[in-house]
């Protein structure tokens, strides 16, 4: 009985480690801004670049005077390297989101290493920046993912709040969820691209940004990205 309970606990820990983006079971992830950045929140965008949404997101961030992090997908970066350059030139931080957007929790070390390396190279080839951060597609990780990212010089980043902007619930709903859910040191997950469809529609996310920024500032919070370690 005890053994069975122990086995169930161990199995539970493994599932948590594989499927929860902030779980420490398979290696430490960044799940909040550091304490010295209390009063700040961190905007992050996954799955870009996207030919329509990324320029609109960049324009909105510039108008609001906010810096963010873009976890770029390698195969989209290879298709639109000029957009990756635009992100870098605007002073935003670049992170690696791998190349293929395959879920990594059931993949071999060899697959993971190759996918993360190709993603890194796509960003470096586009804009000369070698990313120092990594975020796993869907936050899913095999036990070796965080270590492989670390081997590339990349800290693995989770998030504290997702607002399901990929489901396109309306820009006002996206903004409301973000503003009501974000707390000091929180990490907001948004999407300027689609992990599968290169032309996926992320117009609502771009349109929600001015209201997100204004609402967060009304709560007395400001914006920051993770400082380099
Ligand atoms: Zn993604």
PDB file of N, CA, C and O and ligand atoms in Angstrom, residues 46-47 73 97 101 136-138 191 195, ligand 1:
ATOM      1  N   UNK A  46       5.435  34.513 -27.793  1.00  0.00           N
ATOM      2  CA  UNK A  46       5.910  33.243 -28.344  1.00  0.00           C
ATOM      3  C   UNK A  46       5.456  33.068 -29.797  1.00  0.00           C
ATOM      4  O   UNK A  46       4.468  33.661 -30.237  1.00  0.00           O
ATOM      5  N   UNK A  47       6.180  32.195 -30.488  1.00  0.00           N
ATOM      6  CA  UNK A  47       5.753  31.589 -31.762  1.00  0.00           C
ATOM      7  C   UNK A  47       5.932  32.473 -32.993  1.00  0.00           C
ATOM      8  O   UNK A  47       5.573  32.069 -34.091  1.00  0.00           O
ATOM      9  N   UNK A  73      10.398  31.278 -32.912  1.00  0.00           N
ATOM     10  CA  UNK A  73      10.412  29.912 -33.431  1.00  0.00           C
ATOM     11  C   UNK A  73      11.364  29.853 -34.637  1.00  0.00           C
ATOM     12  O   UNK A  73      11.222  30.636 -35.585  1.00  0.00           O
ATOM     13  N   UNK A  97      12.778  29.447 -28.934  1.00  0.00           N
ATOM     14  CA  UNK A  97      11.577  28.627 -28.703  1.00  0.00           C
ATOM     15  C   UNK A  97      11.713  27.300 -29.457  1.00  0.00           C
ATOM     16  O   UNK A  97      10.725  26.632 -29.735  1.00  0.00           O
ATOM     17  N   UNK A 101       8.695  23.471 -32.979  1.00  0.00           N
ATOM     18  CA  UNK A 101       7.520  23.563 -32.114  1.00  0.00           C
ATOM     19  C   UNK A 101       6.913  22.206 -31.771  1.00  0.00           C
ATOM     20  O   UNK A 101       5.765  22.111 -31.332  1.00  0.00           O
ATOM     21  N   UNK A 136      10.211  26.252 -23.638  1.00  0.00           N
ATOM     22  CA  UNK A 136       9.784  25.030 -24.317  1.00  0.00           C
ATOM     23  C   UNK A 136       8.386  25.215 -24.907  1.00  0.00           C
ATOM     24  O   UNK A 136       7.525  25.834 -24.272  1.00  0.00           O
ATOM     25  N   UNK A 137       8.128  24.676 -26.112  1.00  0.00           N
ATOM     26  CA  UNK A 137       6.770  24.716 -26.663  1.00  0.00           C
ATOM     27  C   UNK A 137       5.767  24.109 -25.672  1.00  0.00           C
ATOM     28  O   UNK A 137       5.996  23.002 -25.166  1.00  0.00           O
ATOM     29  N   UNK A 138       4.729  24.857 -25.371  1.00  0.00           N
ATOM     30  CA  UNK A 138       3.688  24.462 -24.407  1.00  0.00           C
ATOM     31  C   UNK A 138       4.240  24.297 -22.984  1.00  0.00           C
ATOM     32  O   UNK A 138       3.522  23.839 -22.093  1.00  0.00           O
ATOM     33  N   UNK A 191       1.154  35.743 -27.649  1.00  0.00           N
ATOM     34  CA  UNK A 191       1.611  35.112 -28.892  1.00  0.00           C
ATOM     35  C   UNK A 191       1.577  36.120 -30.048  1.00  0.00           C
ATOM     36  O   UNK A 191       0.510  36.645 -30.364  1.00  0.00           O
ATOM     37  N   UNK A 195       2.384  28.590 -33.477  1.00  0.00           N
ATOM     38  CA  UNK A 195       3.431  27.575 -33.466  1.00  0.00           C
ATOM     39  C   UNK A 195       3.351  26.613 -34.636  1.00  0.00           C
ATOM     40  O   UNK A 195       4.319  25.918 -34.930  1.00  0.00           O
TER      41      UNK A 195
HETATM   42 ZN1  LIG B   1       4.848  28.102 -28.683  1.00  0.00          ZN
END
